[in-house]
Coordinates of C-alpha atoms in Angstrom, one line a residue:
Chain Q
M3 CA 158.1 139.6 37.3
T4 CA 154.8 140.0 35.3
D5 CA 154.8 136.2 34.9
I6 CA 154.3 135.7 38.6
T7 CA 151.2 137.8 38.9
K8 CA 149.8 136.2 35.7
N9 CA 150.5 132.7 37.2
E10 CA 148.9 133.8 40.5
K11 CA 145.7 134.8 38.7
E12 CA 145.6 131.6 36.9
A13 CA 146.2 129.7 40.1
W14 CA 143.1 131.2 41.6
S15 CA 140.8 130.8 38.6
G16 CA 140.1 127.1 39.3
G17 CA 141.5 123.7 38.5
E18 CA 144.7 124.5 40.4
K19 CA 145.8 124.2 44.0
P20 CA 146.8 127.8 44.8
F21 CA 148.4 126.8 48.1
V22 CA 150.1 123.7 46.6
S23 CA 148.7 121.7 49.5
S24 CA 146.0 119.1 49.6
Y25 CA 142.5 119.7 51.0
G26 CA 143.2 117.5 54.0
K27 CA 146.4 119.3 55.0
L28 CA 144.8 122.7 54.5
M29 CA 141.9 121.8 56.8
M30 CA 144.2 120.5 59.4
W31 CA 146.0 123.8 59.3
F32 CA 142.8 125.8 59.7
F33 CA 141.7 123.6 62.5
L34 CA 145.1 124.2 64.2
V35 CA 144.7 128.0 63.8
S36 CA 141.3 127.8 65.6
D37 CA 142.8 125.6 68.3
A38 CA 145.7 127.9 68.7
L39 CA 143.3 130.8 69.3
T40 CA 141.4 128.6 71.9
F41 CA 144.5 127.9 73.8
S42 CA 145.6 131.5 73.7
G43 CA 142.2 132.5 75.1
F44 CA 142.8 130.1 78.0
L45 CA 146.3 131.3 78.6
S46 CA 145.4 135.0 78.4
A47 CA 142.6 134.3 80.9
Y48 CA 145.1 132.7 83.1
G49 CA 147.3 135.8 82.7
F50 CA 144.4 138.1 83.5
M51 CA 143.6 136.4 86.8
R52 CA 147.2 136.1 87.6
F53 CA 147.7 139.8 87.2
K54 CA 144.6 140.5 89.3
Y55 CA 145.7 138.3 92.1
S56 CA 149.4 138.7 91.6
H57 CA 150.0 139.1 95.4
L58 CA 148.2 135.8 96.2
W59 CA 149.6 133.7 93.3
P60 CA 151.8 130.8 94.2
V61 CA 155.4 130.7 92.9
A62 CA 155.8 127.7 90.6
E63 CA 159.1 126.7 92.2
D64 CA 157.3 126.1 95.5
V65 CA 154.6 124.0 93.8
F66 CA 156.3 121.6 91.4
T67 CA 159.3 120.4 93.3
H68 CA 159.2 116.6 93.1
F69 CA 161.3 114.3 90.9
P70 CA 160.8 110.5 90.9
F71 CA 163.2 108.6 93.1
L72 CA 164.9 111.8 94.3
K73 CA 164.3 113.2 97.8
G74 CA 164.2 116.9 98.5
D75 CA 163.2 119.8 96.3
H76 CA 164.0 119.8 92.6
P77 CA 162.0 122.6 91.0
L78 CA 161.7 122.6 87.2
L79 CA 163.5 119.3 86.8
F80 CA 160.5 117.1 86.2
V81 CA 158.8 119.5 83.9
A82 CA 162.0 119.9 81.9
L83 CA 162.0 116.1 81.5
M84 CA 158.4 116.3 80.3
T85 CA 159.4 119.0 77.8
F86 CA 162.3 116.8 76.6
I87 CA 159.9 113.8 76.1
L88 CA 157.6 115.9 74.0
I89 CA 160.3 117.5 71.9
M90 CA 161.8 114.1 71.3
S91 CA 158.5 112.6 70.2
S92 CA 158.2 115.6 67.8
V93 CA 161.5 114.7 66.3
T94 CA 160.5 111.0 65.8
M95 CA 157.3 112.3 64.2
V96 CA 159.3 114.3 61.7
L97 CA 161.4 111.3 61.0
A98 CA 158.2 109.3 60.3
V99 CA 157.0 112.0 57.9
N100 CA 160.4 112.0 56.3
A101 CA 160.3 108.2 55.9
G102 CA 156.8 108.5 54.5
N103 CA 157.9 111.0 51.8
K104 CA 160.3 108.2 50.6
N105 CA 157.5 105.6 50.8
D106 CA 159.7 103.8 53.3
K107 CA 157.1 101.6 55.1
K108 CA 159.6 100.2 57.6
G109 CA 160.8 103.6 58.6
V110 CA 157.3 105.0 59.0
T111 CA 156.4 101.9 61.2
L112 CA 159.4 102.3 63.4
W113 CA 159.2 106.1 63.9
M114 CA 155.4 106.0 64.4
L115 CA 155.9 103.4 67.1
V116 CA 158.5 105.5 68.9
T117 CA 156.3 108.6 68.7
I118 CA 153.4 106.7 70.3
I119 CA 155.7 105.5 73.1
G120 CA 156.8 109.1 73.6
G121 CA 153.1 110.2 73.8
F122 CA 152.4 107.6 76.4
A123 CA 155.5 108.6 78.4
F124 CA 154.3 112.2 78.4
L125 CA 150.8 111.2 79.5
G126 CA 152.3 109.0 82.3
S127 CA 154.5 112.0 83.4
Q128 CA 151.5 114.2 83.5
A129 CA 149.5 111.7 85.6
W130 CA 152.4 111.6 88.0
E131 CA 152.6 115.4 88.1
W132 CA 148.8 115.7 88.7
G133 CA 149.0 113.0 91.4
H134 CA 151.6 115.0 93.3
F135 CA 149.7 118.3 92.8
I136 CA 146.5 116.7 94.1
H137 CA 148.2 115.1 97.1
G138 CA 150.1 118.3 97.9
D139 CA 153.5 118.9 99.2
K140 CA 154.0 120.6 102.5
G141 CA 150.5 121.8 103.3
G142 CA 149.0 125.2 103.7
I143 CA 146.9 127.2 106.2
E144 CA 143.8 129.0 105.1
L145 CA 143.1 132.2 107.1
P146 CA 139.5 133.3 107.8
N147 CA 139.8 135.8 104.9
H148 CA 140.6 132.8 102.6
E149 CA 144.2 133.8 102.1
I150 CA 146.6 130.8 102.1
V151 CA 149.7 131.1 104.3
H152 CA 152.6 128.7 104.9
V153 CA 154.8 127.6 107.7
V154 CA 158.4 128.6 107.0
D155 CA 161.8 128.0 108.6
E156 CA 164.4 130.6 109.5
E157 CA 165.5 130.9 105.9
E158 CA 161.9 131.5 104.9
H159 CA 161.7 128.1 103.0
F160 CA 158.4 126.3 103.3
Y161 CA 158.4 123.9 106.2
S162 CA 156.2 120.8 105.9
I163 CA 153.2 120.7 108.2
Y164 CA 153.4 116.9 108.1
D165 CA 156.9 117.1 109.6
L166 CA 155.8 119.8 112.1
V167 CA 153.1 117.5 113.7
G168 CA 155.0 114.3 113.0
V169 CA 152.7 112.6 110.5
D170 CA 153.6 110.6 107.5
S171 CA 152.2 112.5 104.5
Y172 CA 151.5 109.3 102.6
A173 CA 149.7 107.5 105.5
D174 CA 146.1 106.4 104.7
D175 CA 144.2 108.5 107.2
V176 CA 146.0 111.8 107.5
N177 CA 144.0 114.2 109.5
I178 CA 145.7 117.4 110.8
T179 CA 143.7 120.0 112.6
I180 CA 144.6 123.6 113.2
D181 CA 144.9 122.8 116.9
D182 CA 147.6 120.2 116.1
V183 CA 149.5 122.9 114.2
K184 CA 149.1 125.5 116.9
E185 CA 150.4 123.1 119.5
A186 CA 153.3 121.9 117.5
L187 CA 154.2 125.4 116.5
A188 CA 154.3 126.5 120.1
Q189 CA 157.1 124.0 120.7
R190 CA 159.1 125.3 117.7
P191 CA 160.1 129.0 118.1
D192 CA 162.4 128.7 115.1
L193 CA 159.5 128.3 112.8
G194 CA 157.1 131.1 111.7
I195 CA 154.1 131.8 109.4
R196 CA 154.8 133.6 106.1
L197 CA 151.8 135.9 105.3
T198 CA 150.7 136.8 101.8
D199 CA 152.6 140.1 101.9
K200 CA 155.8 137.9 102.4
S201 CA 156.4 139.1 106.0
V202 CA 157.0 136.4 108.6
V203 CA 155.4 136.3 112.0
S204 CA 156.3 133.8 114.9
D205 CA 155.4 132.9 118.4
A206 CA 152.3 134.7 119.9
A207 CA 151.7 136.7 116.6
A208 CA 151.6 133.5 114.6
Q209 CA 149.3 131.8 117.1
A210 CA 146.9 134.8 116.8
Y211 CA 146.8 134.4 113.0
L212 CA 146.0 130.7 113.4
N213 CA 142.7 131.4 115.4
N214 CA 139.8 130.3 113.2
A215 CA 142.2 129.2 110.4
E216 CA 142.1 125.8 108.7
V217 CA 144.7 123.4 107.5
V218 CA 144.6 122.7 103.8
L219 CA 146.3 119.6 102.4
G220 CA 146.6 119.1 98.7
A221 CA 145.1 120.9 95.8
N222 CA 141.8 120.3 94.0
L223 CA 139.1 122.4 92.4
I224 CA 137.7 123.5 95.8
R225 CA 140.9 124.0 97.9
N226 CA 144.5 124.7 97.1
E227 CA 147.3 124.5 99.7
Y228 CA 149.8 126.4 97.5
G229 CA 148.0 129.8 97.1
H230 CA 145.1 131.3 95.3
Q231 CA 142.4 128.8 94.2
L232 CA 142.4 130.0 90.6
F233 CA 145.9 128.7 90.2
A234 CA 144.8 125.2 90.8
N235 CA 141.7 125.6 88.6
F236 CA 143.6 127.0 85.7
F237 CA 146.3 124.4 86.1
Y238 CA 143.8 121.5 85.9
F239 CA 141.9 123.1 83.1
I240 CA 144.8 124.1 80.8
T241 CA 147.2 121.2 81.4
G242 CA 144.1 118.9 81.3
F243 CA 142.9 120.3 78.0
H244 CA 146.5 120.0 76.6
G245 CA 146.7 116.5 78.0
F246 CA 143.4 115.6 76.4
H247 CA 145.0 116.8 73.1
V248 CA 148.0 114.6 73.7
F249 CA 145.6 111.6 74.4
S250 CA 143.6 112.3 71.3
G251 CA 146.9 112.5 69.4
V252 CA 148.0 109.1 70.7
V253 CA 144.7 107.6 69.7
I254 CA 144.9 109.0 66.2
L255 CA 148.6 107.9 65.9
I256 CA 147.6 104.4 66.9
V257 CA 144.8 104.2 64.3
I258 CA 147.2 105.5 61.6
F259 CA 149.9 103.1 62.8
I260 CA 147.6 100.2 62.3
N261 CA 146.8 101.4 58.8
V262 CA 150.5 101.7 58.1
I263 CA 151.0 98.1 59.2
K264 CA 148.0 96.9 57.2
G265 CA 149.5 98.6 54.1
T266 CA 146.7 101.1 53.5
Y267 CA 149.0 104.0 52.6
E268 CA 151.3 101.7 50.6
R269 CA 148.3 100.8 48.3
R270 CA 147.2 104.4 48.2
G271 CA 150.7 105.3 46.9
H272 CA 151.5 108.1 49.4
Y273 CA 151.9 108.6 53.1
E274 CA 150.2 112.0 53.3
M275 CA 148.1 110.9 56.3
I276 CA 151.4 110.8 58.3
E277 CA 152.0 114.4 57.4
K278 CA 148.5 115.4 58.6
V279 CA 148.8 113.6 62.0
G280 CA 152.3 115.1 62.2
L281 CA 150.9 118.6 61.9
Y282 CA 148.6 117.9 64.8
W283 CA 151.3 116.3 66.9
H284 CA 153.7 119.2 66.5
F285 CA 150.9 121.6 67.4
V286 CA 150.5 119.7 70.7
D287 CA 154.3 120.2 71.3
L288 CA 153.9 123.9 70.3
V289 CA 151.2 124.4 72.9
W290 CA 153.3 122.7 75.6
V291 CA 156.1 125.1 74.9
F292 CA 153.8 128.0 75.9
V293 CA 152.3 126.1 78.8
F294 CA 155.8 125.3 80.1
T295 CA 156.8 129.0 80.0
F296 CA 153.7 130.5 81.5
F297 CA 152.9 127.9 84.2
Y298 CA 156.4 127.0 85.2
L299 CA 158.9 129.6 84.3
V300 CA 157.4 133.1 84.2
Chain V
M15 CA 160.1 125.5 48.5
S16 CA 163.3 123.5 48.2
E17 CA 162.8 120.0 49.6
Q18 CA 165.2 119.3 52.4
T19 CA 167.0 116.1 51.9
G20 CA 168.3 113.7 54.5
T21 CA 167.6 114.0 58.2
W22 CA 170.4 116.3 59.3
W23 CA 168.0 119.3 59.4
I24 CA 165.7 117.5 61.8
W25 CA 168.5 116.9 64.3
R26 CA 169.7 120.5 63.8
V27 CA 166.2 121.8 64.9
F28 CA 166.2 119.2 67.7
W29 CA 169.5 120.5 69.2
I30 CA 168.3 124.1 68.9
L31 CA 165.1 123.2 70.8
L32 CA 167.0 121.2 73.4
I33 CA 169.6 123.9 74.0
V34 CA 167.0 126.7 74.3
T35 CA 165.0 124.6 76.8
A36 CA 168.1 123.8 78.8
V37 CA 169.0 127.5 78.9
E38 CA 165.4 128.3 80.1
V39 CA 165.6 125.6 82.9
I40 CA 169.1 126.7 84.0
L41 CA 168.0 130.4 84.1
G42 CA 164.9 129.3 86.0
I43 CA 166.9 127.5 88.6
I44 CA 169.7 130.0 89.2
K45 CA 167.6 133.1 88.7
P46 CA 170.4 135.6 88.1
A47 CA 169.9 138.6 90.4
L48 CA 170.9 141.0 87.5
L49 CA 167.9 139.8 85.4
I50 CA 165.4 139.7 88.3
D51 CA 166.2 143.2 89.7
N52 CA 165.9 144.9 86.3
S53 CA 162.5 145.5 84.7
F54 CA 161.5 146.4 81.2
L55 CA 158.0 146.7 79.8
G56 CA 156.4 146.0 83.1
T57 CA 158.1 142.7 83.8
T58 CA 161.6 141.4 84.8
L59 CA 164.3 140.9 82.2
L60 CA 164.3 137.2 83.1
N61 CA 160.6 136.9 82.1
L62 CA 161.2 138.7 78.9
I63 CA 164.1 136.4 78.1
F64 CA 161.8 133.4 78.7
I65 CA 159.1 134.8 76.4
V66 CA 161.6 135.5 73.6
L67 CA 163.1 132.1 73.9
T68 CA 159.6 130.6 73.9
I69 CA 158.8 132.4 70.7
I70 CA 162.1 131.2 69.1
K71 CA 161.2 127.6 70.0
A72 CA 157.6 128.1 68.6
A73 CA 159.0 129.5 65.4
Y74 CA 161.3 126.6 64.8
I75 CA 158.5 124.1 65.5
V76 CA 156.1 125.8 63.2
M77 CA 158.5 126.7 60.4
E78 CA 160.6 123.6 60.3
F79 CA 158.8 120.7 61.9
M80 CA 155.4 121.7 60.6
H81 CA 157.1 122.7 57.4
L82 CA 155.2 126.1 57.2
G83 CA 158.4 127.9 56.3
H84 CA 158.6 125.9 53.0
E85 CA 155.0 126.4 51.9
V86 CA 153.8 129.0 49.5
K87 CA 153.4 132.6 50.7
G88 CA 149.6 132.6 50.6
L89 CA 149.3 129.6 52.9
K90 CA 152.0 131.0 55.2
L91 CA 150.1 134.3 55.6
S92 CA 146.7 132.8 56.1
I93 CA 148.0 130.6 58.9
L94 CA 150.3 133.1 60.6
L95 CA 148.4 136.4 60.3
P96 CA 145.3 135.5 62.4
A97 CA 147.6 134.2 65.1
V98 CA 150.2 136.9 65.0
V99 CA 147.6 139.7 65.0
L100 CA 144.8 138.4 67.3
I101 CA 146.8 136.7 70.0
P102 CA 149.1 139.6 71.0
Y103 CA 146.0 141.9 70.8
L104 CA 144.1 139.6 73.2
V105 CA 147.1 139.3 75.5
F106 CA 147.6 143.0 75.6
I107 CA 143.9 143.8 76.4
L108 CA 143.6 141.1 79.1
L109 CA 146.9 141.8 80.9
T110 CA 146.3 145.5 80.9
E111 CA 142.8 145.0 82.3
G112 CA 144.0 142.4 84.8
H113 CA 146.6 144.9 86.0
Y114 CA 144.0 147.6 86.2
I115 CA 141.6 145.6 88.4
F116 CA 144.4 144.3 90.7
G117 CA 143.2 144.2 94.2
T118 CA 139.8 145.6 93.4
L119 CA 136.3 143.9 93.1

């Protein structure tokens, strides 16, 4: 037991690596700690505003409902696929690090390549997700007090405003006015307007709510058809910041991949660079685990 | 600091992450009434389950994939302590305050 303290003292008196880790890896770790605190700042700010506006906050299942080539509503399915892609690319990254520890150039090349493809797959999925969020789904109505309400059917499921007025939502020049909605709604007594307190009004009461209201189609930094504006702003900011991390990660991976092929690390005698970029890549996965929970699940 | 040999441990962690994510997605889709109607610590049981599962996933990524569980104690503590102390503190302060100003201003 006394030997351990003695060794620890010697380890810190210079000439040794007390953390048994290289300078580069340590600095990557400390960068990741600061980045983790940055992301936790963003996510707690999101939580703060969500708690403040909890009654106006959209429900994620009503927002992210699309899945490529499938019709209808499939909440959580696409984001589950994105999570799977990122976990999978994390696994191939570990396999690359593992091959690097054995100085196996072929293995590192293969697994780095697969990881880069996984990174691009994730970025593509995120672009798809953003595209659908920007375009919007079923449309919303903004009341004069800036609250967003939705048209619902008898089971209180959101009913598409596009279907209501009979317009193709992917047509080039979609322009739906509140008068179109009022007119169409008058013909459909089975539909109603769900207010922010979750109560549903129909017929004359619904028409009264629509006076001086506006139709909101899609979500951006100024308007958000799904609910409170800050939901869209935080979504773009946090998933955008994370996506930027993924993009940077892919660029760094490509640079290191080229070095692997050129034999830079083979000549250097070790593949520690793969470990460093691996730390960064796993961190990106780690952040997504939290974004997934707090944007899509909770 | 025993070096893990082979790749079996990588796939073990992969399956854990995959199964935990699948459980989260399934719970998120079926939303069991029992877990939604019961609250604890100011939120539903379902949300607490999500948060616990998320922390389990995060722990496996950091400890196994990022290899932190196999580093020396000093390195482990200097990475984990700032995050484990500061982040829950910040979350606690901001969520309490957010709840307090609910519907005001």
